[in-house]
Amino acid sequence: MRTRRAPLRRHRWWVPVVFVAPVLVLQVTFLFLPLANTFVLAFTNASTVGGGVFTGLANFQAIFSSAQFWEATGHTGIYMALATPLIVCISLGLALLVNTKMRGTGIVRPILFSPLVMPMAVVALMFQYVLSSDGLVNQVLRGLSVVSEPVPFLTSSHLALFSAILVTVWKSCGLYTLILLAALQNVSRELDEAAELDGAGWLRRTWSVTIPQIRGTVGLVAVLSAIAALRAFTEPYVLTGGGPGTSAQTVVLFLFTKGISPGTQAGFASAVSLVLFAFVLVVSALSWAITRKGRVR
């Protein structure tokens, strides 16, 4: 006896739309509309409490003729040039170390990843205490008779920026170590064992066999850390407020001082944000080109 098949359900075009619609609404409301508004404001002289009129490229001319903007750009460049290689090298070293079968790695892992669960503002406040004149680091240095006077990590115009970079590196390494550790889990064991049979030591196998297999992930970590360094704000703002003076002021902090406080220039700040967006695109394109060139080889 033939059984009667249940009729196939008709595909309704609006079903996927129902599932995607909430996300689309959130994206349009909190991402695309503010982005479009920023683009429009960049060509006006609007303030934070009032409208403005179209001024063409006046805001961009003012930006590129501002010495304070170029000083902030230089600080951001130093931030990215120092933080990115430090984050990549330390994260890669920690991932390789944790990936080994040494004793104690089970204890080291949660310690390494603990910064992931801490908000950046909390981390910056913690380092504000650690690096202050009567903080933990200066107490240790003076207790060991390394220095006779407290080191002005946060009050010196020469050290404030590097203190903020230190906080960024400490906070970021946990996340990037996790990403690299996941990549190391997929490395071919056969190639490593073959190199070991050929007499290659651990260092030689790591350099010639393991790292080339995770080159793409290392490139991704470099791009993400470089973009994060370009957007550095919380660390210098909480630690020193961008000071002393403007010695630790980054581009995002410069944008904040020009456009967020009441009575400041929203149009000018919007133009700065577009310039920063262009910087991020350039860094991403260069990193992608370098990574792609390495893969082709």
mmCIF file of C-alpha atoms in Angstrom, residues 27-280:
data_model
loop_
_atom_site.group_PDB
_atom_site.id
_atom_site.type_symbol
_atom_site.label_atom_id
_atom_site.label_comp_id
_atom_site.label_asym_id
_atom_site.label_seq_id
_atom_site.Cartn_x
_atom_site.Cartn_y
_atom_site.Cartn_z
ATOM 1 C CA GLN A 27 23.275 47.775 12.126
ATOM 2 C CA VAL A 28 21.458 50.583 10.313
ATOM 3 C CA THR A 29 20.570 52.406 13.551
ATOM 4 C CA PHE A 30 23.903 52.222 15.354
ATOM 5 C CA LEU A 31 26.397 51.886 12.480
ATOM 6 C CA PHE A 32 25.310 53.097 9.055
ATOM 7 C CA LEU A 33 23.222 56.115 10.116
ATOM 8 C CA PRO A 34 25.950 57.504 12.457
ATOM 9 C CA LEU A 35 28.513 56.847 9.701
ATOM 10 C CA ALA A 36 26.433 58.752 7.153
ATOM 11 C CA ASN A 37 25.838 61.551 9.677
ATOM 12 C CA THR A 38 29.589 61.775 10.360
ATOM 13 C CA PHE A 39 30.283 62.031 6.642
ATOM 14 C CA VAL A 40 27.772 64.887 6.285
ATOM 15 C CA LEU A 41 28.984 66.750 9.397
ATOM 16 C CA ALA A 42 32.592 66.609 8.177
ATOM 17 C CA PHE A 43 31.713 69.175 5.502
ATOM 18 C CA THR A 44 29.935 71.581 7.849
ATOM 19 C CA ASN A 45 30.857 73.876 10.734
ATOM 20 C CA ALA A 46 28.356 72.222 13.105
ATOM 21 C CA SER A 47 28.952 72.309 16.839
ATOM 22 C CA THR A 48 27.944 69.659 19.375
ATOM 23 C CA VAL A 49 24.823 71.600 20.410
ATOM 24 C CA GLY A 50 23.705 73.122 17.142
ATOM 25 C CA GLY A 51 23.496 72.763 13.380
ATOM 26 C CA GLY A 52 25.893 74.172 10.839
ATOM 27 C CA VAL A 53 26.301 75.232 7.246
ATOM 28 C CA PHE A 54 28.173 73.607 4.399
ATOM 29 C CA THR A 55 31.837 74.672 4.384
ATOM 30 C CA GLY A 56 33.318 72.345 1.783
ATOM 31 C CA LEU A 57 36.835 71.147 2.566
ATOM 32 C CA ALA A 58 37.509 73.815 5.190
ATOM 33 C CA ASN A 59 37.630 71.297 8.045
ATOM 34 C CA PHE A 60 40.182 69.140 6.219
ATOM 35 C CA GLN A 61 42.332 72.193 5.433
ATOM 36 C CA ALA A 62 42.218 73.111 9.128
ATOM 37 C CA ILE A 63 43.200 69.570 10.118
ATOM 38 C CA PHE A 64 46.209 69.320 7.833
ATOM 39 C CA SER A 65 47.429 72.774 8.914
ATOM 40 C CA SER A 66 47.053 71.956 12.633
ATOM 41 C CA ALA A 67 50.338 71.308 14.438
ATOM 42 C CA GLN A 68 48.449 69.613 17.267
ATOM 43 C CA PHE A 69 46.916 67.117 14.823
ATOM 44 C CA TRP A 70 50.315 66.199 13.368
ATOM 45 C CA GLU A 71 51.729 65.853 16.884
ATOM 46 C CA ALA A 72 48.870 63.469 17.757
ATOM 47 C CA THR A 73 49.459 61.604 14.480
ATOM 48 C CA GLY A 74 53.135 61.191 15.388
ATOM 49 C CA HIS A 75 52.203 59.817 18.803
ATOM 50 C CA THR A 76 49.757 57.387 17.162
ATOM 51 C CA GLY A 77 52.453 56.297 14.712
ATOM 52 C CA ILE A 78 54.871 55.622 17.591
ATOM 53 C CA TYR A 79 52.073 53.806 19.393
ATOM 54 C CA MET A 80 51.451 51.533 16.416
ATOM 55 C CA ALA A 81 55.148 51.046 15.553
ATOM 56 C CA LEU A 82 55.997 49.882 19.090
ATOM 57 C CA ALA A 83 52.820 48.134 20.219
ATOM 58 C CA THR A 84 52.251 46.017 17.098
ATOM 59 C CA PRO A 85 55.596 44.125 16.968
ATOM 60 C CA LEU A 86 55.640 43.770 20.763
ATOM 61 C CA ILE A 87 52.137 42.280 20.801
ATOM 62 C CA VAL A 88 52.873 39.926 17.901
ATOM 63 C CA CYS A 89 56.214 38.688 19.268
ATOM 64 C CA ILE A 90 55.054 38.278 22.883
ATOM 65 C CA SER A 91 51.756 36.627 21.878
ATOM 66 C CA LEU A 92 53.536 34.240 19.505
ATOM 67 C CA GLY A 93 56.127 33.343 22.135
ATOM 68 C CA LEU A 94 53.456 32.723 24.775
ATOM 69 C CA ALA A 95 51.354 30.643 22.366
ATOM 70 C CA LEU A 96 54.358 28.477 21.472
ATOM 71 C CA LEU A 97 55.181 28.075 25.152
ATOM 72 C CA VAL A 98 51.625 27.178 26.166
ATOM 73 C CA ASN A 99 51.355 24.768 23.220
ATOM 74 C CA THR A 100 54.231 22.648 24.543
ATOM 75 C CA LYS A 101 53.768 19.749 26.931
ATOM 76 C CA MET A 102 55.762 21.346 29.724
ATOM 77 C CA ARG A 103 54.583 21.054 33.291
ATOM 78 C CA GLY A 104 52.626 23.972 34.625
ATOM 79 C CA THR A 105 51.060 25.089 31.313
ATOM 80 C CA GLY A 106 47.631 24.249 32.747
ATOM 81 C CA ILE A 107 48.205 26.853 35.461
ATOM 82 C CA VAL A 108 49.772 29.391 33.123
ATOM 83 C CA ARG A 109 46.845 29.407 30.668
ATOM 84 C CA PRO A 110 44.169 30.983 32.934
ATOM 85 C CA ILE A 111 46.727 33.523 34.173
ATOM 86 C CA LEU A 112 47.562 34.528 30.599
ATOM 87 C CA PHE A 113 43.946 34.835 29.567
ATOM 88 C CA SER A 114 42.748 36.682 32.688
ATOM 89 C CA PRO A 115 43.256 40.175 31.090
ATOM 90 C CA LEU A 116 40.592 39.204 28.540
ATOM 91 C CA VAL A 117 37.811 39.499 31.107
ATOM 92 C CA MET A 118 38.990 42.839 32.493
ATOM 93 C CA PRO A 119 37.617 46.067 30.944
ATOM 94 C CA MET A 120 40.291 48.371 29.573
ATOM 95 C CA ALA A 121 39.248 51.183 31.927
ATOM 96 C CA VAL A 122 39.819 48.893 34.932
ATOM 97 C CA VAL A 123 43.215 47.816 33.556
ATOM 98 C CA ALA A 124 44.236 51.437 33.005
ATOM 99 C CA LEU A 125 43.179 52.379 36.559
ATOM 100 C CA MET A 126 45.156 49.427 37.923
ATOM 101 C CA PHE A 127 48.284 50.503 36.040
ATOM 102 C CA GLN A 128 47.702 54.077 37.173
ATOM 103 C CA TYR A 129 48.334 52.824 40.698
ATOM 104 C CA VAL A 130 51.168 50.460 39.693
ATOM 105 C CA LEU A 131 53.098 53.139 37.747
ATOM 106 C CA SER A 132 52.477 56.148 40.001
ATOM 107 C CA SER A 133 55.335 57.773 41.911
ATOM 108 C CA ASP A 134 54.472 55.845 45.079
ATOM 109 C CA GLY A 135 53.169 52.801 43.167
ATOM 110 C CA LEU A 136 54.273 49.208 43.143
ATOM 111 C CA VAL A 137 56.949 49.494 40.437
ATOM 112 C CA ASN A 138 58.693 52.455 42.055
ATOM 113 C CA GLN A 139 58.557 50.785 45.476
ATOM 114 C CA VAL A 140 60.220 47.664 44.037
ATOM 115 C CA LEU A 141 62.855 49.670 42.150
ATOM 116 C CA ARG A 142 63.696 51.728 45.234
ATOM 117 C CA GLY A 143 63.656 48.632 47.455
ATOM 118 C CA LEU A 144 66.226 46.998 45.149
ATOM 119 C CA SER A 145 68.248 50.257 45.122
ATOM 120 C CA VAL A 146 67.926 50.430 41.325
ATOM 121 C CA VAL A 147 66.814 54.074 41.490
ATOM 122 C CA SER A 148 67.141 56.676 44.220
ATOM 123 C CA GLU A 149 64.179 58.815 43.116
ATOM 124 C CA PRO A 150 60.756 57.659 41.856
ATOM 125 C CA VAL A 151 60.601 57.200 38.095
ATOM 126 C CA PRO A 152 57.913 59.564 36.692
ATOM 127 C CA PHE A 153 56.223 57.000 34.466
ATOM 128 C CA LEU A 154 53.003 59.020 34.283
ATOM 129 C CA THR A 155 54.171 62.586 34.874
ATOM 130 C CA SER A 156 57.115 62.757 32.475
ATOM 131 C CA SER A 157 56.416 63.944 28.935
ATOM 132 C CA HIS A 158 59.019 61.432 27.711
ATOM 133 C CA LEU A 159 57.571 58.372 29.500
ATOM 134 C CA ALA A 160 53.790 58.864 29.582
ATOM 135 C CA LEU A 161 53.206 57.607 26.030
ATOM 136 C CA PHE A 162 55.382 54.532 26.588
ATOM 137 C CA SER A 163 53.501 53.757 29.810
ATOM 138 C CA ALA A 164 50.247 53.749 27.829
ATOM 139 C CA ILE A 165 51.826 51.444 25.218
ATOM 140 C CA LEU A 166 52.884 49.084 28.015
ATOM 141 C CA VAL A 167 49.275 48.855 29.224
ATOM 142 C CA THR A 168 48.023 48.146 25.688
ATOM 143 C CA VAL A 169 50.558 45.350 25.210
ATOM 144 C CA TRP A 170 49.723 43.773 28.582
ATOM 145 C CA LYS A 171 45.984 43.877 27.922
ATOM 146 C CA SER A 172 46.118 42.663 24.313
ATOM 147 C CA CYS A 173 48.504 39.718 24.567
ATOM 148 C CA GLY A 174 45.935 37.405 26.174
ATOM 149 C CA LEU A 175 43.469 37.636 23.265
ATOM 150 C CA TYR A 176 46.093 37.310 20.530
ATOM 151 C CA THR A 177 47.790 34.425 22.345
ATOM 152 C CA LEU A 178 44.446 32.639 22.292
ATOM 153 C CA ILE A 179 44.076 33.215 18.532
ATOM 154 C CA LEU A 180 47.604 31.988 17.802
ATOM 155 C CA LEU A 181 47.183 29.012 20.118
ATOM 156 C CA ALA A 182 44.091 27.967 18.135
ATOM 157 C CA ALA A 183 46.152 28.172 14.938
ATOM 158 C CA LEU A 184 48.925 26.069 16.476
ATOM 159 C CA GLN A 185 46.413 23.310 17.232
ATOM 160 C CA ASN A 186 45.998 22.817 13.456
ATOM 161 C CA VAL A 187 49.710 22.611 12.615
ATOM 162 C CA SER A 188 50.643 19.357 10.877
ATOM 163 C CA ARG A 189 52.328 16.998 13.354
ATOM 164 C CA GLU A 190 53.681 14.859 10.536
ATOM 165 C CA LEU A 191 55.909 17.641 9.216
ATOM 166 C CA ASP A 192 57.185 18.385 12.710
ATOM 167 C CA GLU A 193 57.974 14.717 13.346
ATOM 168 C CA ALA A 194 59.695 14.406 9.957
ATOM 169 C CA ALA A 195 61.897 17.407 10.769
ATOM 170 C CA GLU A 196 62.672 15.893 14.169
ATOM 171 C CA LEU A 197 63.741 12.638 12.521
ATOM 172 C CA ASP A 198 66.058 14.675 10.291
ATOM 173 C CA GLY A 199 67.770 15.959 13.432
ATOM 174 C CA ALA A 200 66.203 19.425 13.655
ATOM 175 C CA GLY A 201 65.996 20.835 17.166
ATOM 176 C CA TRP A 202 62.927 22.502 18.739
ATOM 177 C CA LEU A 203 64.019 26.004 17.755
ATOM 178 C CA ARG A 204 64.778 24.982 14.169
ATOM 179 C CA ARG A 205 61.473 23.127 13.823
ATOM 180 C CA THR A 206 59.556 26.073 15.269
ATOM 181 C CA TRP A 207 61.181 28.592 12.918
ATOM 182 C CA SER A 208 61.147 26.496 9.731
ATOM 183 C CA VAL A 209 58.089 24.260 10.153
ATOM 184 C CA THR A 210 55.622 25.618 12.692
ATOM 185 C CA ILE A 211 55.647 29.388 12.139
ATOM 186 C CA PRO A 212 55.325 29.185 8.303
ATOM 187 C CA GLN A 213 52.129 27.165 8.772
ATOM 188 C CA ILE A 214 50.508 29.885 10.909
ATOM 189 C CA ARG A 215 51.832 32.814 8.866
ATOM 190 C CA GLY A 216 48.316 33.893 7.896
ATOM 191 C CA THR A 217 47.171 34.010 11.526
ATOM 192 C CA VAL A 218 50.276 35.955 12.520
ATOM 193 C CA GLY A 219 49.460 38.448 9.767
ATOM 194 C CA LEU A 220 45.890 38.709 11.042
ATOM 195 C CA VAL A 221 47.131 39.391 14.572
ATOM 196 C CA ALA A 222 49.464 42.083 13.236
ATOM 197 C CA VAL A 223 46.618 43.788 11.358
ATOM 198 C CA LEU A 224 44.231 43.658 14.327
ATOM 199 C CA SER A 225 46.823 44.953 16.776
ATOM 200 C CA ALA A 226 47.862 47.752 14.370
ATOM 201 C CA ILE A 227 44.245 48.872 13.947
ATOM 202 C CA ALA A 228 43.725 48.721 17.728
ATOM 203 C CA ALA A 229 46.846 50.870 18.211
ATOM 204 C CA LEU A 230 45.519 53.426 15.701
ATOM 205 C CA ARG A 231 42.336 53.675 17.794
ATOM 206 C CA ALA A 232 44.094 53.884 21.181
ATOM 207 C CA PHE A 233 42.104 56.085 23.531
ATOM 208 C CA THR A 234 41.283 54.582 26.931
ATOM 209 C CA GLU A 235 44.862 53.928 28.039
ATOM 210 C CA PRO A 236 46.291 57.458 27.542
ATOM 211 C CA TYR A 237 43.001 59.068 28.615
ATOM 212 C CA VAL A 238 42.688 57.214 31.936
ATOM 213 C CA LEU A 239 46.409 57.101 32.744
ATOM 214 C CA THR A 240 47.401 60.695 32.046
ATOM 215 C CA GLY A 241 44.541 62.417 30.211
ATOM 216 C CA GLY A 242 46.861 62.634 27.195
ATOM 217 C CA GLY A 243 49.436 64.627 29.144
ATOM 218 C CA PRO A 244 51.539 66.040 30.540
ATOM 219 C CA GLY A 245 50.402 68.729 28.115
ATOM 220 C CA THR A 246 49.775 66.860 24.877
ATOM 221 C CA SER A 247 52.750 64.506 25.135
ATOM 222 C CA ALA A 248 50.575 61.344 25.117
ATOM 223 C CA GLN A 249 47.705 62.611 22.981
ATOM 224 C CA THR A 250 46.696 60.210 20.211
ATOM 225 C CA VAL A 251 44.506 60.973 17.207
ATOM 226 C CA VAL A 252 41.385 59.576 18.892
ATOM 227 C CA LEU A 253 42.094 61.594 22.020
ATOM 228 C CA PHE A 254 42.602 64.682 19.822
ATOM 229 C CA LEU A 255 39.238 63.920 18.204
ATOM 230 C CA PHE A 256 37.643 63.589 21.644
ATOM 231 C CA THR A 257 38.916 66.947 22.855
ATOM 232 C CA LYS A 258 37.749 68.678 19.667
ATOM 233 C CA GLY A 259 34.322 67.178 19.223
ATOM 234 C CA ILE A 260 32.827 65.448 22.238
ATOM 235 C CA SER A 261 32.832 68.063 24.981
ATOM 236 C CA PRO A 262 29.912 70.564 24.948
ATOM 237 C CA GLY A 263 30.508 73.591 22.773
ATOM 238 C CA THR A 264 33.242 71.955 20.685
ATOM 239 C CA GLN A 265 33.374 71.504 16.928
ATOM 240 C CA ALA A 266 31.405 68.456 15.824
ATOM 241 C CA GLY A 267 32.091 69.167 12.150
ATOM 242 C CA PHE A 268 35.834 69.414 12.690
ATOM 243 C CA ALA A 269 35.855 66.247 14.813
ATOM 244 C CA SER A 270 33.849 64.391 12.150
ATOM 245 C CA ALA A 271 36.473 65.334 9.584
ATOM 246 C CA VAL A 272 39.190 64.006 11.923
ATOM 247 C CA SER A 273 37.297 60.731 12.247
ATOM 248 C CA LEU A 274 37.154 60.406 8.452
ATOM 249 C CA VAL A 275 40.911 61.000 8.229
ATOM 250 C CA LEU A 276 41.434 58.347 10.909
ATOM 251 C CA PHE A 277 39.160 55.998 8.950
ATOM 252 C CA ALA A 278 41.360 56.564 5.891
ATOM 253 C CA PHE A 279 44.466 55.751 7.983
ATOM 254 C CA VAL A 280 42.881 52.475 9.097
#
